């Protein structure tokens, strides 16, 4: 009886093995639940997510169901440079949607309100109107590379997005006094270089009673109606549950009518984080704002200060603001972070005060702009300063 000779299985070429591995991995991803696939696609840009439609018949329309639209680059530029192509792409993506849109990010670096050379405002108005009528948008980010009179004037339809929880507006403006509908679910608001009046700002904040995070970053020249004045009391009455606050120091004169610190009628019991940008210890308005806020925030956990060039301000020598903090006790403060510290006397006195009043302070981070020969003396002073906690002081 003749024995049968067993033939060896054919070995696949390297290219075929790689192709087979890709098919297997693709099949594994395809079998994942739709929510997980959507999460993966949301990590891609719109352009990359749309390209997954060529993978297979099953993948052709998966990208149209993701709840997030991001027409921007991670480094802050729009993903489609040509204006006409960007407008076409946005309308095309919106028309192909097969599910609700929850997040929208749009960065436009050639905005032109009249549409002569860049992205026209009428097109953007139409896009926002479509979103407000057809989708439960929760997060909206509108960011423009625009200056002067070309800033985008927000349409009232923005405030018809009743599902909003997170709103970022960059280089936008209000050239009217809109009657806002209440955005009761809004928890995070960032206004970056916008043009707005104090009256409109306070009205916007008052119609967002759930706001926990608020950033106001703008120049005083951006104030519409510069004769308007307010107070810190009026500001914080509109922020009853604020936890995370970032303010540009230049706008502190809006809310500080005089340089005598006055206690707020109610404490900011929810505030845990405060960041003061472009701060100067020679600016009386900024010092008053800082002193009142610190004294009124018993549960503050972290303070960040970005110090501005002191030569830009007239020297303010009054110690009223420091005396205002003499009885304060920062029981919950854990961290102090100061950037562009120049070792001027009022700056150093502030650090000393924090060290002496914060029993739970764990870390003080100071980024200096002093000359090399001044550093040893500054470090010596800081290390000898009395403190009420075993705090780590990091000076760079």
CSV table of C-alpha atoms in Angstrom, one decimal:
chain,number,residue,atom,x,y,z
A,1,UNK,CA,0.0,0.0,0.0
A,2,UNK,CA,1.5,3.3,-1.1
A,3,UNK,CA,1.8,5.9,1.6
A,4,UNK,CA,0.3,9.3,0.8
A,5,UNK,CA,2.6,12.2,0.8
A,6,UNK,CA,1.2,15.1,2.7
A,7,UNK,CA,1.8,18.4,1.0
A,8,UNK,CA,3.0,21.4,3.0
A,9,UNK,CA,0.5,24.3,3.2
A,10,UNK,CA,1.4,27.2,1.0
A,11,UNK,CA,3.0,30.1,2.7
A,12,UNK,CA,1.5,33.5,2.1
A,13,UNK,CA,3.7,36.3,0.9
A,14,UNK,CA,4.5,39.1,3.3
A,15,UNK,CA,2.2,41.5,1.5
A,16,UNK,CA,-0.7,39.1,1.7
A,17,UNK,CA,-0.1,38.4,5.4
A,18,UNK,CA,-0.1,42.1,6.1
A,19,UNK,CA,-3.3,42.5,4.1
A,20,UNK,CA,-5.0,39.6,5.9
A,21,UNK,CA,-4.0,41.0,9.3
A,22,UNK,CA,-5.5,44.4,8.3
A,23,UNK,CA,-8.7,42.6,7.3
A,24,UNK,CA,-8.9,40.8,10.6
A,25,UNK,CA,-8.2,43.9,12.7
A,26,UNK,CA,-10.9,45.8,10.6
A,27,UNK,CA,-13.4,43.0,11.3
A,28,UNK,CA,-12.7,43.3,15.0
A,29,UNK,CA,-13.3,47.0,15.0
A,30,UNK,CA,-16.4,46.6,12.9
A,31,UNK,CA,-18.0,44.3,15.4
A,32,UNK,CA,-17.5,46.8,18.2
A,33,UNK,CA,-20.7,48.4,19.6
A,34,UNK,CA,-21.7,51.6,17.7
A,35,UNK,CA,-21.1,53.9,20.8
A,36,UNK,CA,-17.4,52.7,20.9
A,37,UNK,CA,-17.0,53.2,17.2
A,38,UNK,CA,-18.4,56.7,17.5
A,39,UNK,CA,-16.0,57.4,20.3
A,40,UNK,CA,-13.0,56.3,18.2
A,41,UNK,CA,-14.2,58.4,15.2
A,42,UNK,CA,-14.7,61.5,17.4
A,43,UNK,CA,-10.9,61.4,18.1
A,44,UNK,CA,-10.3,62.1,14.4
A,45,UNK,CA,-10.9,65.3,12.5
A,46,UNK,CA,-13.9,65.5,10.3
A,47,UNK,CA,-11.7,65.0,7.2
A,48,UNK,CA,-10.1,61.8,8.6
A,49,UNK,CA,-13.4,60.4,9.9
A,50,UNK,CA,-15.0,60.9,6.5
A,51,UNK,CA,-12.1,58.9,4.9
A,52,UNK,CA,-13.2,55.8,6.8
A,53,UNK,CA,-16.1,55.5,4.4
A,54,UNK,CA,-13.8,53.9,1.8
A,55,UNK,CA,-12.9,51.0,4.2
A,56,UNK,CA,-15.9,48.9,3.3
A,57,UNK,CA,-19.6,49.0,2.6
A,58,UNK,CA,-20.4,48.7,6.3
A,59,UNK,CA,-18.2,51.8,7.1
A,60,UNK,CA,-19.6,54.0,4.3
A,61,UNK,CA,-22.0,55.9,6.6
A,62,UNK,CA,-20.6,55.3,10.1
A,63,UNK,CA,-18.9,58.7,10.2
A,64,UNK,CA,-22.2,60.5,9.5
A,65,UNK,CA,-23.5,59.3,12.9
A,66,UNK,CA,-20.8,60.7,15.1
A,67,UNK,CA,-22.2,63.4,17.4
A,68,UNK,CA,-19.1,65.7,17.1
A,69,UNK,CA,-18.2,68.0,14.3
A,70,UNK,CA,-14.7,69.7,14.5
A,71,UNK,CA,-13.7,72.0,11.6
A,72,UNK,CA,-10.4,73.0,13.1
A,73,UNK,CA,-6.8,71.8,13.4
A,74,UNK,CA,-5.3,70.8,16.8
A,75,UNK,CA,-2.9,73.8,16.5
A,76,UNK,CA,-5.7,76.3,15.9
A,77,UNK,CA,-6.1,76.6,12.2
A,78,UNK,CA,-9.0,75.6,10.0
A,79,UNK,CA,-8.7,72.1,8.4
A,80,UNK,CA,-9.7,73.4,4.9
A,81,UNK,CA,-7.8,76.6,4.0
A,82,UNK,CA,-9.9,77.8,1.1
A,83,UNK,CA,-13.0,79.7,2.2
A,84,UNK,CA,-15.3,78.4,-0.5
A,85,UNK,CA,-14.3,74.8,0.0
A,86,UNK,CA,-14.8,75.2,3.8
A,87,UNK,CA,-18.3,76.5,3.3
A,88,UNK,CA,-19.1,73.7,0.9
A,89,UNK,CA,-17.7,71.1,3.3
A,90,UNK,CA,-19.7,72.3,6.2
A,91,UNK,CA,-23.0,72.3,4.3
A,92,UNK,CA,-22.2,68.9,2.8
A,93,UNK,CA,-21.4,67.4,6.2
A,94,UNK,CA,-24.6,68.9,7.7
A,95,UNK,CA,-26.7,67.5,4.9
A,96,UNK,CA,-25.3,64.0,5.4
A,97,UNK,CA,-26.0,63.8,9.1
A,98,UNK,CA,-27.8,60.7,10.2
A,99,UNK,CA,-27.9,61.4,13.9
A,100,UNK,CA,-27.9,64.3,16.4
A,101,UNK,CA,-25.0,66.7,16.7
A,102,UNK,CA,-23.8,67.3,20.3
A,103,UNK,CA,-20.5,69.1,19.8
A,104,UNK,CA,-19.5,71.7,17.2
A,105,UNK,CA,-16.1,73.4,16.8
A,106,UNK,CA,-15.5,75.9,14.1
A,107,UNK,CA,-12.3,77.9,13.7
A,108,UNK,CA,-12.2,80.5,10.9
A,109,UNK,CA,-8.9,82.3,10.2
A,110,UNK,CA,-10.1,84.5,7.3
A,111,UNK,CA,-13.4,85.8,8.6
A,112,UNK,CA,-14.9,88.7,6.7
A,113,UNK,CA,-18.3,89.8,7.9
A,114,UNK,CA,-19.2,91.2,4.4
A,115,UNK,CA,-17.8,88.2,2.5
A,116,UNK,CA,-15.6,90.1,0.2
A,117,UNK,CA,-12.4,88.2,0.9
A,118,UNK,CA,-13.2,85.6,3.5
A,119,UNK,CA,-15.9,83.6,5.3
A,120,UNK,CA,-19.1,85.7,5.2
A,121,UNK,CA,-21.2,86.1,8.4
A,122,UNK,CA,-24.4,85.3,6.5
A,123,UNK,CA,-23.1,81.8,5.9
A,124,UNK,CA,-22.3,81.3,9.5
A,125,UNK,CA,-25.7,82.7,10.6
A,126,UNK,CA,-27.3,80.1,8.4
A,127,UNK,CA,-25.2,77.3,9.9
A,128,UNK,CA,-26.0,78.3,13.5
A,129,UNK,CA,-29.7,78.7,12.7
A,130,UNK,CA,-29.7,75.1,11.3
A,131,UNK,CA,-28.1,73.8,14.4
A,132,UNK,CA,-30.5,75.6,16.7
A,133,UNK,CA,-33.5,74.2,14.9
A,134,UNK,CA,-32.4,70.6,14.2
A,135,UNK,CA,-29.8,69.4,16.8
A,136,UNK,CA,-29.4,69.3,20.6
A,137,UNK,CA,-25.9,70.9,20.6
A,138,UNK,CA,-24.3,70.7,24.0
A,139,UNK,CA,-20.9,72.1,23.3
A,140,UNK,CA,-20.2,74.9,20.9
A,141,UNK,CA,-16.9,76.5,20.1
A,142,UNK,CA,-16.8,79.5,17.7
A,143,UNK,CA,-13.3,80.9,17.2
A,144,UNK,CA,-12.3,83.6,14.7
A,145,UNK,CA,-9.0,85.1,13.7
A,146,UNK,CA,-10.6,88.5,13.3
A,147,UNK,CA,-9.8,92.0,14.6
A,148,UNK,CA,-11.3,95.5,14.5
A,149,UNK,CA,-14.7,95.8,12.9
A,150,UNK,CA,-14.5,92.3,11.3
A,151,UNK,CA,-15.4,90.5,14.5
A,152,UNK,CA,-18.4,88.2,14.1
A,153,UNK,CA,-21.6,89.6,15.5
A,154,UNK,CA,-23.5,86.7,17.1
A,155,UNK,CA,-27.0,86.1,15.9
A,156,UNK,CA,-29.7,85.6,18.5
A,157,UNK,CA,-30.1,82.0,17.3
A,158,UNK,CA,-27.0,81.1,19.3
A,159,UNK,CA,-29.0,81.5,22.4
A,160,UNK,CA,-31.8,79.3,21.1
A,161,UNK,CA,-29.5,76.3,21.7
A,162,UNK,CA,-31.3,75.3,24.8
A,163,UNK,CA,-29.2,72.1,25.4
A,164,UNK,CA,-25.9,74.0,25.6
A,165,UNK,CA,-23.6,73.1,28.6
A,166,UNK,CA,-20.3,74.4,27.2
A,167,UNK,CA,-19.9,77.6,25.1
A,168,UNK,CA,-16.6,79.2,23.9
A,169,UNK,CA,-16.7,82.4,21.9
A,170,UNK,CA,-13.5,83.9,20.5
A,171,UNK,CA,-13.3,87.2,18.7
A,172,UNK,CA,-17.1,87.6,18.6
A,173,UNK,CA,-19.2,90.6,19.4
A,174,UNK,CA,-22.7,91.9,20.2
A,175,UNK,CA,-23.7,95.0,18.3
A,176,UNK,CA,-27.2,94.9,19.8
A,177,UNK,CA,-28.9,94.3,23.1
A,178,UNK,CA,-30.4,90.8,22.5
A,179,UNK,CA,-33.1,89.3,24.7
A,180,UNK,CA,-31.5,86.0,25.7
A,181,UNK,CA,-33.6,83.0,26.4
A,182,UNK,CA,-32.5,81.2,29.5
A,183,UNK,CA,-29.7,78.7,28.9
A,184,UNK,CA,-30.2,77.0,32.3
A,185,UNK,CA,-28.0,74.1,31.5
A,186,UNK,CA,-24.9,76.1,30.6
A,187,UNK,CA,-22.1,75.1,33.0
A,188,UNK,CA,-19.0,76.4,31.2
A,189,UNK,CA,-18.6,79.8,29.4
A,190,UNK,CA,-15.4,81.3,27.9
A,191,UNK,CA,-15.5,84.7,26.4
A,192,UNK,CA,-12.1,85.4,24.7
A,193,UNK,CA,-11.5,88.8,23.1
A,194,UNK,CA,-15.1,89.5,22.5
A,195,UNK,CA,-16.9,92.9,22.2
A,196,UNK,CA,-19.7,93.3,24.7
A,197,UNK,CA,-21.2,95.8,27.0
A,198,UNK,CA,-21.2,95.3,30.8
A,199,UNK,CA,-25.0,95.3,30.8
A,200,UNK,CA,-25.2,92.6,28.1
A,201,UNK,CA,-22.5,90.6,29.9
A,202,UNK,CA,-24.3,90.6,33.2
A,203,UNK,CA,-27.6,89.8,31.6
A,204,UNK,CA,-26.0,86.8,29.8
A,205,UNK,CA,-24.5,85.5,33.1
A,206,UNK,CA,-27.8,86.0,35.0
A,207,UNK,CA,-29.6,83.8,32.5
A,208,UNK,CA,-27.1,81.0,33.1
A,209,UNK,CA,-27.7,80.1,36.7
A,210,UNK,CA,-25.8,76.8,36.5
A,211,UNK,CA,-22.5,78.3,35.4
A,212,UNK,CA,-19.6,76.6,37.2
A,213,UNK,CA,-16.7,77.7,34.9
A,214,UNK,CA,-16.3,81.2,33.6
A,215,UNK,CA,-13.4,82.8,31.7
A,216,UNK,CA,-13.4,86.5,30.7
A,217,UNK,CA,-10.3,87.3,28.6
A,218,UNK,CA,-10.5,90.7,26.9
A,219,UNK,CA,-9.0,94.2,26.6
A,220,UNK,CA,-10.7,97.2,28.1
A,221,UNK,CA,-10.9,98.6,24.5
A,222,UNK,CA,-13.3,95.9,23.7
A,223,UNK,CA,-16.0,97.2,26.0
A,224,UNK,CA,-19.0,98.4,24.2
A,225,UNK,CA,-20.3,101.5,26.0
A,226,UNK,CA,-17.2,102.3,28.1
A,227,UNK,CA,-19.1,104.7,30.4
A,228,UNK,CA,-21.0,101.8,31.9
A,229,UNK,CA,-19.9,100.7,35.4
A,230,UNK,CA,-20.7,97.8,37.7
A,231,UNK,CA,-19.5,96.3,40.9
A,232,UNK,CA,-18.1,93.0,42.0
A,233,UNK,CA,-21.3,92.4,43.9
A,234,UNK,CA,-23.3,92.6,40.8
A,235,UNK,CA,-20.9,90.3,38.9
A,236,UNK,CA,-20.9,87.6,41.5
A,237,UNK,CA,-24.6,87.8,42.1
A,238,UNK,CA,-24.8,86.4,38.5
A,239,UNK,CA,-22.4,83.6,39.4
A,240,UNK,CA,-23.9,81.9,42.5
A,241,UNK,CA,-22.4,78.4,41.9
A,242,UNK,CA,-19.1,79.4,40.2
A,243,UNK,CA,-16.2,77.0,40.9
A,244,UNK,CA,-13.6,77.8,38.3
A,245,UNK,CA,-12.9,81.5,37.4
A,246,UNK,CA,-10.4,83.1,35.0
A,247,UNK,CA,-10.3,86.9,34.6
A,248,UNK,CA,-8.1,89.2,32.6
A,249,UNK,CA,-6.9,91.8,35.0
A,250,UNK,CA,-7.3,94.7,32.5
A,251,UNK,CA,-11.1,94.6,32.9
A,252,UNK,CA,-11.0,94.8,36.7
A,253,UNK,CA,-11.9,98.6,36.6
A,254,UNK,CA,-15.3,97.6,35.2
A,255,UNK,CA,-16.2,96.1,38.6
A,256,UNK,CA,-14.1,98.2,41.0
A,257,UNK,CA,-15.6,101.7,41.2
A,258,UNK,CA,-13.1,102.8,43.8
A,259,UNK,CA,-9.9,101.5,45.3
A,260,UNK,CA,-11.3,100.8,48.8
A,261,UNK,CA,-11.9,97.0,49.2
A,262,UNK,CA,-15.4,96.3,50.2
A,263,UNK,CA,-16.6,92.9,51.4
A,264,UNK,CA,-19.1,91.0,49.2
A,265,UNK,CA,-22.5,90.5,50.8
A,266,UNK,CA,-22.3,86.7,50.3
A,267,UNK,CA,-19.3,84.4,50.2
A,268,UNK,CA,-18.2,82.6,47.0
A,269,UNK,CA,-18.5,79.3,48.8
A,270,UNK,CA,-18.2,77.2,45.7
A,271,UNK,CA,-15.1,78.9,44.2
A,272,UNK,CA,-12.1,76.5,44.2
A,273,UNK,CA,-9.9,77.8,41.4
A,274,UNK,CA,-9.0,81.4,40.5
A,275,UNK,CA,-6.7,82.6,37.7
A,276,UNK,CA,-5.8,86.2,37.2
A,277,UNK,CA,-4.1,87.0,33.9
A,278,UNK,CA,-2.1,90.2,33.1
A,279,UNK,CA,-2.0,91.0,36.8
A,280,UNK,CA,0.1,93.9,38.1
A,281,UNK,CA,0.8,94.6,41.7
A,282,UNK,CA,1.1,98.3,40.8
A,283,UNK,CA,-2.5,98.3,39.5
A,284,UNK,CA,-4.8,99.4,42.3
A,285,UNK,CA,-8.0,98.1,40.6
A,286,UNK,CA,-6.4,94.7,40.1
A,287,UNK,CA,-5.2,94.5,43.7
A,288,UNK,CA,-8.6,95.5,45.0
A,289,UNK,CA,-10.3,92.9,42.9
A,290,UNK,CA,-7.8,90.2,44.0
A,291,UNK,CA,-8.1,91.1,47.7
A,292,UNK,CA,-11.9,91.1,47.7
A,293,UNK,CA,-12.1,87.8,45.9
A,294,UNK,CA,-9.6,86.0,48.1
A,295,UNK,CA,-11.3,87.2,51.3
A,296,UNK,CA,-14.7,86.2,49.9
A,297,UNK,CA,-13.7,82.7,48.8
A,298,UNK,CA,-13.3,80.5,52.0
A,299,UNK,CA,-12.9,77.2,50.0
A,300,UNK,CA,-10.4,78.4,47.4
A,301,UNK,CA,-7.9,75.5,46.6
A,302,UNK,CA,-5.7,77.0,43.8
A,303,UNK,CA,-4.6,80.5,42.8
A,304,UNK,CA,-2.8,81.3,39.6
A,305,UNK,CA,-1.4,84.7,38.7
A,306,UNK,CA,0.2,85.7,35.5
A,307,UNK,CA,2.0,89.0,36.2
A,308,UNK,CA,2.1,91.7,33.6
A,309,UNK,CA,5.0,94.0,32.9
A,310,UNK,CA,5.1,96.4,35.9
A,311,UNK,CA,6.6,99.2,33.8
A,312,UNK,CA,3.2,99.5,32.0
A,313,UNK,CA,1.5,100.8,35.2
A,314,UNK,CA,1.9,103.8,37.5
A,315,UNK,CA,3.2,102.6,40.9
A,316,UNK,CA,0.4,102.1,43.4
A,317,UNK,CA,1.8,102.1,46.9
A,318,UNK,CA,-1.3,101.8,49.1
A,319,UNK,CA,-1.3,98.8,51.5
A,320,UNK,CA,-5.1,98.9,52.0
A,321,UNK,CA,-5.5,95.7,50.0
A,322,UNK,CA,-2.9,93.9,52.1
A,323,UNK,CA,-4.5,95.1,55.3
A,324,UNK,CA,-7.8,93.9,54.0
A,325,UNK,CA,-6.4,90.4,54.0
A,326,UNK,CA,-4.8,90.6,57.4
A,327,UNK,CA,-7.5,88.5,59.1
A,328,UNK,CA,-8.1,86.0,56.2
A,329,UNK,CA,-7.4,82.3,56.8
A,330,UNK,CA,-7.1,80.2,53.6
A,331,UNK,CA,-8.0,76.9,55.1
A,332,UNK,CA,-8.3,74.9,51.9
A,333,UNK,CA,-5.7,76.5,49.7
A,334,UNK,CA,-3.4,73.8,48.3
A,335,UNK,CA,-1.4,75.4,45.5
A,336,UNK,CA,-0.2,78.9,44.5
A,337,UNK,CA,1.2,79.4,41.0
A,338,UNK,CA,2.8,82.6,39.8
A,339,UNK,CA,4.2,83.3,36.3
A,340,UNK,CA,6.6,86.2,35.4
A,341,UNK,CA,7.4,87.0,39.0
A,342,UNK,CA,9.8,90.0,39.1
A,343,UNK,CA,10.5,90.0,42.9
A,344,UNK,CA,9.0,93.5,43.4
A,345,UNK,CA,8.2,94.2,47.1
A,346,UNK,CA,4.3,93.9,46.7
A,347,UNK,CA,4.7,90.6,44.8
A,348,UNK,CA,7.0,89.3,47.6
A,349,UNK,CA,4.6,90.5,50.3
A,350,UNK,CA,1.7,88.7,48.7
A,351,UNK,CA,3.7,85.4,48.6
A,352,UNK,CA,4.6,85.9,52.3
A,353,UNK,CA,1.0,86.4,53.1
A,354,UNK,CA,-0.1,83.2,51.4
A,355,UNK,CA,2.6,81.2,53.1
A,356,UNK,CA,1.5,82.6,56.5
A,357,UNK,CA,-2.3,82.1,56.0
A,358,UNK,CA,-2.5,78.7,54.3
A,359,UNK,CA,-2.2,75.7,56.6
A,360,UNK,CA,-2.8,73.1,53.9
A,361,UNK,CA,-0.6,74.7,51.2
A,362,UNK,CA,1.4,71.9,49.5
A,363,UNK,CA,3.1,73.7,46.6
A,364,UNK,CA,4.2,77.1,45.5
A,365,UNK,CA,5.4,77.4,41.9
A,366,UNK,CA,7.1,80.6,40.8
A,367,UNK,CA,8.4,81.3,37.3
A,368,UNK,CA,10.8,84.2,37.6
A,369,UNK,CA,11.9,87.0,35.2
A,370,UNK,CA,14.6,88.3,37.6
A,371,UNK,CA,18.3,88.6,36.7
A,372,UNK,CA,20.6,85.8,37.6
A,373,UNK,CA,22.4,87.7,40.3
A,374,UNK,CA,19.1,88.5,42.0
A,375,UNK,CA,18.0,84.9,42.3
A,376,UNK,CA,20.0,83.8,45.3
A,377,UNK,CA,18.7,86.7,47.4
A,378,UNK,CA,15.2,86.1,46.4
A,379,UNK,CA,15.4,82.3,47.2
A,380,UNK,CA,17.0,83.1,50.6
A,381,UNK,CA,14.1,85.4,51.4
A,382,UNK,CA,11.5,82.9,50.4
A,383,UNK,CA,13.1,80.0,52.3
A,384,UNK,CA,13.3,82.2,55.5
A,385,UNK,CA,9.7,83.3,55.2
A,386,UNK,CA,7.5,82.0,58.1
A,387,UNK,CA,4.9,79.4,56.9
A,388,UNK,CA,2.1,77.4,58.5
A,389,UNK,CA,2.5,74.3,56.4
A,390,UNK,CA,5.2,72.0,55.0
A,391,UNK,CA,5.0,73.6,51.6
A,392,UNK,CA,7.3,72.8,48.7
A,393,UNK,CA,8.5,76.0,46.9
A,394,UNK,CA,9.6,75.5,43.3
A,395,UNK,CA,11.3,78.5,41.7
A,396,UNK,CA,12.2,78.4,38.0
